Coordinates of C-alpha atoms (C1' of nucleotides) in Angstrom, one line a residue:
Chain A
X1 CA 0.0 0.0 0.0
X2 CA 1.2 3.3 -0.8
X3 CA 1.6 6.4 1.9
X4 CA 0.8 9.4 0.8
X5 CA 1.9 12.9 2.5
X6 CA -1.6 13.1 4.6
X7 CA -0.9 9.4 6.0
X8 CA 2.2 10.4 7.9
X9 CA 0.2 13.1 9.7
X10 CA -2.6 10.8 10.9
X11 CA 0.7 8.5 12.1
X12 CA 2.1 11.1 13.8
X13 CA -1.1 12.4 15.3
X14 CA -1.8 9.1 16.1
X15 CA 1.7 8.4 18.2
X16 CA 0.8 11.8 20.5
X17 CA -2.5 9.2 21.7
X18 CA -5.5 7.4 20.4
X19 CA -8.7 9.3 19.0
X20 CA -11.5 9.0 16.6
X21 CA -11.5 11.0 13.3
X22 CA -13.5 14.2 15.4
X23 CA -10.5 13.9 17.7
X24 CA -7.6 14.6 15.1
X25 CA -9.6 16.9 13.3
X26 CA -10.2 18.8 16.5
X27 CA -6.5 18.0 17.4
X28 CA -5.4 19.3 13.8
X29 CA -7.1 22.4 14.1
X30 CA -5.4 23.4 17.2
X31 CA -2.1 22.2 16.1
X32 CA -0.7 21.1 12.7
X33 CA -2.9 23.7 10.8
X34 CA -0.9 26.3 11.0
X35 CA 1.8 24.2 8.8
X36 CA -0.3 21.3 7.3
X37 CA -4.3 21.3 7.3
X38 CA -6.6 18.9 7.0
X39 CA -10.7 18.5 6.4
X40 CA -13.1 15.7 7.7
X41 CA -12.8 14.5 3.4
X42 CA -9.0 13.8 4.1
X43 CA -9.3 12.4 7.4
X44 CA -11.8 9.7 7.5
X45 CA -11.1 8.1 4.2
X46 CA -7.3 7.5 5.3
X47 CA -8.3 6.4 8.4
X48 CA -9.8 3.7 7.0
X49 CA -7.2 3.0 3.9
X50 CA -4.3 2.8 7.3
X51 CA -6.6 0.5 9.1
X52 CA -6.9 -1.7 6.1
X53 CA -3.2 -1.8 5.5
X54 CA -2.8 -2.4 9.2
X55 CA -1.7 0.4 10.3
X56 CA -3.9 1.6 12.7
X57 CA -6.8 -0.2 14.0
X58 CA -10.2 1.1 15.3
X59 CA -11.8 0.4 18.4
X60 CA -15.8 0.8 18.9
X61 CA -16.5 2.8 21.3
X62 CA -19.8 4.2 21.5
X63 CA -21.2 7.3 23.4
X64 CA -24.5 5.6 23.8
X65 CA -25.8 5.3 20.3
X66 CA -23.5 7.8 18.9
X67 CA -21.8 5.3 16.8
X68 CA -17.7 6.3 17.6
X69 CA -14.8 4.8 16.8
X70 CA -11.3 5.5 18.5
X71 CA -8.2 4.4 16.3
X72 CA -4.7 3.7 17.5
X73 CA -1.4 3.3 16.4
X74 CA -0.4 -0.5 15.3
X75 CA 3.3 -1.4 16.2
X76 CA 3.7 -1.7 12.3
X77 CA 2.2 2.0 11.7
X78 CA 4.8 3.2 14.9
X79 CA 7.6 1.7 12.7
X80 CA 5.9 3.3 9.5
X81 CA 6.0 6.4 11.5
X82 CA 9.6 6.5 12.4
X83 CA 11.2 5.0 9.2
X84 CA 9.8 8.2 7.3
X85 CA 10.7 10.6 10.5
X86 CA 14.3 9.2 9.6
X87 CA 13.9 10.5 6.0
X88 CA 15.5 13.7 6.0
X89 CA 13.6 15.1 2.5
X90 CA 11.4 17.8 3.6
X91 CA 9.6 20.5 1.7
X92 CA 8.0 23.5 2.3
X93 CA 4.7 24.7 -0.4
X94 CA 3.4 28.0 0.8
X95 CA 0.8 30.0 -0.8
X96 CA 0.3 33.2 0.5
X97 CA -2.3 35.4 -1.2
X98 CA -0.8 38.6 1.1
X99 CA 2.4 38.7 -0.1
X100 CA 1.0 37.9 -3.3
X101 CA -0.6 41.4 -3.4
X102 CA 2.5 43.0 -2.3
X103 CA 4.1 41.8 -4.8
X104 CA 2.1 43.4 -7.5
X105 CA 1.3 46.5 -5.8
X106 CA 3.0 48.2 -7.9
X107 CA -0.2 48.2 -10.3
X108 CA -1.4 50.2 -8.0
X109 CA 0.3 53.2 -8.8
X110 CA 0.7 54.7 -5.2
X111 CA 3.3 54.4 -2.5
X112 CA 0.1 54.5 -0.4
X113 CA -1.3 51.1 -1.8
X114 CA 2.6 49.6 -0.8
X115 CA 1.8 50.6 2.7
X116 CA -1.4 49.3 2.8
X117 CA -0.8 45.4 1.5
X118 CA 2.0 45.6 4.1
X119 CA -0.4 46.4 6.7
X120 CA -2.7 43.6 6.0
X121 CA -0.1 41.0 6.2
X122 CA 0.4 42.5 9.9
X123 CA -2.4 42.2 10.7
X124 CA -2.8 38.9 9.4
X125 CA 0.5 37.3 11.7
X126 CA -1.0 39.4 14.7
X127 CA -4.6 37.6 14.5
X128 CA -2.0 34.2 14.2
X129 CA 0.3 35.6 16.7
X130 CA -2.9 35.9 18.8
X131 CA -3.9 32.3 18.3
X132 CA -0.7 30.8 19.2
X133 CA -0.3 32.8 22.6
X134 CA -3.8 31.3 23.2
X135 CA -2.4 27.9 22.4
X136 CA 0.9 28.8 24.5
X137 CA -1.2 30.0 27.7
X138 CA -3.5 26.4 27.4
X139 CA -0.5 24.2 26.6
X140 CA 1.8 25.4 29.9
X141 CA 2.1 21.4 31.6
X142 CA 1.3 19.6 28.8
X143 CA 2.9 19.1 25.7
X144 CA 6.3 17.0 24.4
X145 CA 9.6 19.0 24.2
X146 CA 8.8 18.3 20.2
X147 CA 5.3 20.1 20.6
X148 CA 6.6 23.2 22.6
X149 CA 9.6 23.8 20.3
X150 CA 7.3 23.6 17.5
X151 CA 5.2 26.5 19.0
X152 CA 8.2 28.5 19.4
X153 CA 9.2 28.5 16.3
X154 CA 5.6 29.7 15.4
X155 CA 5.4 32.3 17.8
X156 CA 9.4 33.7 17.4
X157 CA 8.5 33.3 13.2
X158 CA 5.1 35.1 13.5
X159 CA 6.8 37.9 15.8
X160 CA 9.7 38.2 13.4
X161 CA 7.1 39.1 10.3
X162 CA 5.3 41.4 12.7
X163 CA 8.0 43.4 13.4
X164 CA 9.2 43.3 10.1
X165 CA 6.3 44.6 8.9
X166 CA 6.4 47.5 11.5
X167 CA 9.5 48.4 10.1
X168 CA 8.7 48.1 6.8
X169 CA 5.2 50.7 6.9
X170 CA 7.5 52.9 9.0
X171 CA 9.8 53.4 6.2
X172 CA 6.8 53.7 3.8
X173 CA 5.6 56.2 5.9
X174 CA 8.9 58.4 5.8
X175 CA 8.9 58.2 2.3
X176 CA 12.3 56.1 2.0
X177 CA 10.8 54.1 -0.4
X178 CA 13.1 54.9 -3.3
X179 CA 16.7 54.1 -1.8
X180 CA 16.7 52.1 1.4
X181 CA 20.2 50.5 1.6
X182 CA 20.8 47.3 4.3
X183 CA 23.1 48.5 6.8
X184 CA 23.4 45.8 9.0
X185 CA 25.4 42.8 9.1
Chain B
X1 CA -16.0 34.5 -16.5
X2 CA -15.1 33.2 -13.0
X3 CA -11.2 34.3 -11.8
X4 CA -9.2 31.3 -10.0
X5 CA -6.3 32.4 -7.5
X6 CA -4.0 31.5 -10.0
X7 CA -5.6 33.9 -12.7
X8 CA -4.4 37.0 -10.4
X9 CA -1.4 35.8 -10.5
X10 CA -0.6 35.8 -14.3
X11 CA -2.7 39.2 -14.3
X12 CA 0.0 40.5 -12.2
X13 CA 2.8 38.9 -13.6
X14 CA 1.9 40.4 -17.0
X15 CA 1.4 43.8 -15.5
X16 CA 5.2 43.5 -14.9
X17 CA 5.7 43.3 -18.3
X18 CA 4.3 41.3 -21.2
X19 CA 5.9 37.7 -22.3
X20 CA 5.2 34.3 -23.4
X21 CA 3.9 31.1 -21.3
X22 CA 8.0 30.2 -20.8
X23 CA 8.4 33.5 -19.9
X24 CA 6.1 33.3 -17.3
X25 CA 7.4 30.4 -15.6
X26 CA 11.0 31.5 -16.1
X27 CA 9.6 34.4 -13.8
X28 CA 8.0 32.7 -11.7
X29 CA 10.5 30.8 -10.8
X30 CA 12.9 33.2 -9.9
X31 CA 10.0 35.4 -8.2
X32 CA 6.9 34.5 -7.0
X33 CA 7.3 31.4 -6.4
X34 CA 8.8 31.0 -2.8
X35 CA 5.6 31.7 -1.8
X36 CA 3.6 30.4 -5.0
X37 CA 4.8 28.2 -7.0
X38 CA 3.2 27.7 -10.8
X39 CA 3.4 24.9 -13.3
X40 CA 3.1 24.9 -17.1
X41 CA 0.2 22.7 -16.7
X42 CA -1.3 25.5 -14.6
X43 CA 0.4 28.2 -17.0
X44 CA -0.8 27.4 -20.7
X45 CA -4.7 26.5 -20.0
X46 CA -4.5 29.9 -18.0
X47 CA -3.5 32.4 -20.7
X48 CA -6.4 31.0 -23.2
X49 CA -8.4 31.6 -20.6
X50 CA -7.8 34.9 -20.1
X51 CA -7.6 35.9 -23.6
X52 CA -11.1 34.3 -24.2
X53 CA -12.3 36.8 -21.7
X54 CA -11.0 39.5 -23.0
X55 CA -8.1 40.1 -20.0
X56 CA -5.3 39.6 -21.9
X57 CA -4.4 39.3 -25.3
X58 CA -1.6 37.5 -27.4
X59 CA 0.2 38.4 -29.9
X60 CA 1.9 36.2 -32.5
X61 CA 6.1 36.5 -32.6
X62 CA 7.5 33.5 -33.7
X63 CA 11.2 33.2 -33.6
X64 CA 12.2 31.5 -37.2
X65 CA 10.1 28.7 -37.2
X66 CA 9.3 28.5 -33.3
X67 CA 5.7 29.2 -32.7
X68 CA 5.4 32.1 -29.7
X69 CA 3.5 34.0 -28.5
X70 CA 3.6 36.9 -26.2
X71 CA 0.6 38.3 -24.0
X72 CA -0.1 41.8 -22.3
X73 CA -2.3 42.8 -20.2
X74 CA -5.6 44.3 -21.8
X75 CA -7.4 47.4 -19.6
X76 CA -10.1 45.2 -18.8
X77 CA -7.3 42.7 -17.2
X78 CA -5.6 45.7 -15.7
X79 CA -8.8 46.8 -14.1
X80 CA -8.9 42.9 -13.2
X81 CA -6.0 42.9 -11.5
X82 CA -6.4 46.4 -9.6
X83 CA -10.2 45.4 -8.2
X84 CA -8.3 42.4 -6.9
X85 CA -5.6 44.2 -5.1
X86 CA -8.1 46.3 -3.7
X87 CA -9.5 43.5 -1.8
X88 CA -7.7 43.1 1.4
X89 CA -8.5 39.4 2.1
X90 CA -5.4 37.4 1.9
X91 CA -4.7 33.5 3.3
X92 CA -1.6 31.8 3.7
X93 CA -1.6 28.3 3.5
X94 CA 1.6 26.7 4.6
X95 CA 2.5 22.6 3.9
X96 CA 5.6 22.3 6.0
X97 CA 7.2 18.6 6.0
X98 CA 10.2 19.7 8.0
X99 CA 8.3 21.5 10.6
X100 CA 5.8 18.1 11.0
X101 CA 8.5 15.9 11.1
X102 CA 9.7 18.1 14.1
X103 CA 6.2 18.0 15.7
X104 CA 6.4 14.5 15.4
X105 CA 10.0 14.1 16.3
X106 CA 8.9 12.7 20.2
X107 CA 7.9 9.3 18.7
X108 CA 11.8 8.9 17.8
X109 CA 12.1 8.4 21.5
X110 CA 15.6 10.6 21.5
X111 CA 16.2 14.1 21.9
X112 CA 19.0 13.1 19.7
X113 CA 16.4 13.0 16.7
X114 CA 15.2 16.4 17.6
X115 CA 18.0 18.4 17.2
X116 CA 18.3 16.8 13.8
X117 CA 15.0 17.5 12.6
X118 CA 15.8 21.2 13.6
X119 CA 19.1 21.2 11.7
X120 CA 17.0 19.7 9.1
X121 CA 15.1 22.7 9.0
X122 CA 18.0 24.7 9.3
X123 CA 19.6 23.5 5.7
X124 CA 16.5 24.2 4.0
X125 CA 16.5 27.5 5.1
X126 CA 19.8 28.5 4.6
X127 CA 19.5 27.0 1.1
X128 CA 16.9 29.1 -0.3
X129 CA 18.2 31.9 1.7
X130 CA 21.1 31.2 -0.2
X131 CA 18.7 31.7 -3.5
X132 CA 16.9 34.7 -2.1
X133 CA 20.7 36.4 -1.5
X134 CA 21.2 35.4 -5.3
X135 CA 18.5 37.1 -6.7
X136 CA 19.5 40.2 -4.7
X137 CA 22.4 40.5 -6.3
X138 CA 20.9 39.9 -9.4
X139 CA 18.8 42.5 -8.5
X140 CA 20.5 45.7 -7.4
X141 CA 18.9 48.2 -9.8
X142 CA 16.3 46.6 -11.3
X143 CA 13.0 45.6 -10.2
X144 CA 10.0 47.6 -8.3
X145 CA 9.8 49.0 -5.0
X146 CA 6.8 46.2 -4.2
X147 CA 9.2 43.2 -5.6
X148 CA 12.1 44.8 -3.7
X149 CA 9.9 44.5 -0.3
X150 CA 9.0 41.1 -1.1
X151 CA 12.5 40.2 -1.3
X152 CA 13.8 41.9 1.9
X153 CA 10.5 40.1 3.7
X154 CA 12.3 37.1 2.3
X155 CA 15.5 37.9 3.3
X156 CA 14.7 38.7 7.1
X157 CA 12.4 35.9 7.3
X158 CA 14.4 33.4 6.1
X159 CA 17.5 34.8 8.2
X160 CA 14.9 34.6 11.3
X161 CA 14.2 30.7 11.0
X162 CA 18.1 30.3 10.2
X163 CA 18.6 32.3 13.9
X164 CA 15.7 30.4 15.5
X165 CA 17.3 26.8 14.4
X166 CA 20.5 27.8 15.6
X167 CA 19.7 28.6 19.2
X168 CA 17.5 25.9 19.3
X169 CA 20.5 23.5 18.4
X170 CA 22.5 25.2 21.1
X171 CA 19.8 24.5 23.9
X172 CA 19.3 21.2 22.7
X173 CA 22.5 20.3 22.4
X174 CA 23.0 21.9 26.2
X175 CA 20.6 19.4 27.3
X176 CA 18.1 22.0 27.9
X177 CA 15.2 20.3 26.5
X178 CA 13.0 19.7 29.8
X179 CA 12.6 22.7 31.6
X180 CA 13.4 25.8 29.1
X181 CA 11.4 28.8 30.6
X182 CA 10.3 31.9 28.8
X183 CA 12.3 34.7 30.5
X184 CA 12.6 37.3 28.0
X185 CA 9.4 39.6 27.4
Chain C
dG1 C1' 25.6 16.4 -34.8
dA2 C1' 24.8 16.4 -30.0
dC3 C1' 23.4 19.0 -26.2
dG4 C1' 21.2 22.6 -23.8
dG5 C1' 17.8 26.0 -23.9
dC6 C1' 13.5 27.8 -26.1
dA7 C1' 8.6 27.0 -26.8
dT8 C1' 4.0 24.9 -26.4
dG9 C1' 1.0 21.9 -25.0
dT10 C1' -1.9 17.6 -23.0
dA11 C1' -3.4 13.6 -20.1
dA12 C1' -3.6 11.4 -16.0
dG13 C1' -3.5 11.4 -11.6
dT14 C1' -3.1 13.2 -6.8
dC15 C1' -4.4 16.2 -3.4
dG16 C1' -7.4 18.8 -1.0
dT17 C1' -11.6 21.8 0.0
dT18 C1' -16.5 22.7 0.2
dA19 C1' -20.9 21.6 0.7
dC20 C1' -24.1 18.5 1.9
dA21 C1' -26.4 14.8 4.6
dT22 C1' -27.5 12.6 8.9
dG23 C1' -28.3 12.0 13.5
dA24 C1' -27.1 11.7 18.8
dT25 C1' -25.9 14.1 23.1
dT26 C1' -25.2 17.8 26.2
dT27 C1' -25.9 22.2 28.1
dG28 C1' -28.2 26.5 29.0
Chain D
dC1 C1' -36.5 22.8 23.8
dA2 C1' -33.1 25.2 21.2
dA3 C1' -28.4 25.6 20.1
dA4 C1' -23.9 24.0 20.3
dT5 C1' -21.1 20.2 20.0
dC6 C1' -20.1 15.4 19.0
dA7 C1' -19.6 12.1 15.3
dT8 C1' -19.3 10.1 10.7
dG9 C1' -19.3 10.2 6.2
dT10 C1' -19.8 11.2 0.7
dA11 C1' -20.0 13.7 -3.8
dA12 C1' -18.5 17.1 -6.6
dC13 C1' -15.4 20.1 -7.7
dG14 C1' -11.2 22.7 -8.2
dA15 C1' -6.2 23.1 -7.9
dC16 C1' -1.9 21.5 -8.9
dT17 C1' 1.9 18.2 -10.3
dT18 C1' 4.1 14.9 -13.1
dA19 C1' 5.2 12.9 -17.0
dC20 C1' 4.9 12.8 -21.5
dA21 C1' 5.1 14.5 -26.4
dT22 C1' 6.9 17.5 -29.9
dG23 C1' 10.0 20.2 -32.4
dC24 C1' 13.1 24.4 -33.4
dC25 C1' 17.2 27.1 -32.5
dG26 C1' 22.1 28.2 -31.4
dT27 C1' 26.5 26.7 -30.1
dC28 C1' 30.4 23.8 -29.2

DNA sequence: GACGGCATGTAAGTCGTTACATGATTTG
DNA sequence: CAAATCATGTAACGACTTACATGCCGTC
């Protein structure tokens, strides 16, 4: 059976502790998101393609009738899990409509239209920035050392784009906009 | 006529100039796409499209016997493009394999396999910051104030997750990994 | 004349989102 | 008892990549 990208994440959500397909979406959407999403028509579908390959394997466990099934990692899907943690290949996709705009501002015609893109990709990272303190404050105790670096890097990356961004509208502002030379190292 | 994402973004690239499909993606791939990334498959189908609608328009110049053709933008594709820019909502999606494999990282059992996955991270980084530093130099008179931003934004972000990775290693590698607290602010 | 770059395209398949459909349980 | 949340799923669509196919041009 083939693994594709989404498989690894269910793996890997599944080695942090058992759950039903709710459960990792729920999980998902308060952790992975903000580097790899997922939707309810990714999730069930390889829950079941892992538990036919063995993978995983379910466990019925109602809540009354509420028909619910919690899925756990199989000693073969922990090994599946690590042999591809032990790949080093890893790339990064990003699309990011914000910057996007930035980009061609220049259509815009006016210095003030620069500012403005720049201002909504601030306010973007601080609504994130936002998030992930919310996550930071709930996650104190809990949490592997894999998790909180993880957030870190979230949190120190979102701050670095906020302050760049500061900088950046600050300069706009001034009217430097024609010949700003780096300075530092 | 109903605008994909991906329409915007030929819109705009053409408002930079006009050019042919190979053009495009020659652009494209020195540009736009560290934070998104275009196909021909995406590329072609997309500039018939926009010149049945009346967005853009082509113009036979064949080179010898080479068929080519090269587009520009028509007013009612610059109009396109500017109502779009106007909008200020803007998404990033991310798909990060490094940062997941770092989130992960805890089933490896060692914080031996952490600091890896963050050095991981830290190669990738430094190689396309070594790309980004590339095109600047490429770059030093040419090209918009807006592109120019984009690239300093890549530049200082880039250099952030470089920074990040690196004092990460050095607590890591301390032995630090159980009980780092926050001090600073 | 071989190789690398220019130039255009298509087909198949993967990946992922959105919207829909259904129904049980808990909480205010 | 209404609304939010729990819980599972599917169908349709859209987005994007990969691999393939073709052929010209310039240069070494």
């Amino acid at each position: 059976m083939e693994l594709g990208r989404f498989s690894h994440v269910v793996l890997g959500l599944l080695s942090l502790g058992p759950g039903s397909g709710y459960d990792l979406k729920a999980l998902v959407d308060r952790s992975t998101r903000y580097f790899w999403a997922a939707s309810y028509g990714q999730i069930y579908p390889e829950l079941r393609r892992l538990a036919a390959a063995g993978l995983i394997e379910g466990e019925s466990a109602p809540t009354g009738a509420r028909a619910r099934t919690i899925y756990r990692l199989t000693p073969a899907g922990g090994r599946a899990l690590r042999a591809w943690l032990a790949t080093p290949e890893a790339g990064v996709e990003v699309r990011d409509e914000g910057l996007l705009k930035l980009f061609f501002a220049g259509a815009l015609g006016t210095s003030e239209g620069l500012r403005e893109k720049v201002a909504a990709i601030r306010v973007q990272f601080e609504a994130t920035l936002g998030q992930l303190r919310a996550i930071e404050a709930a996650t104190v105790v809990e949490g592997s050392p894999a998790t909180r670096l993880v957030l870190d890097y979230g949190l120190t990356l979102h701050g670095c784009v906020v302050r760049w961004c500061e900088e950046a509208e600050a300069r706009l502002a001034a009217g430097e906009h024609s010949e700003t030379t780096q300075e530092e190292s």
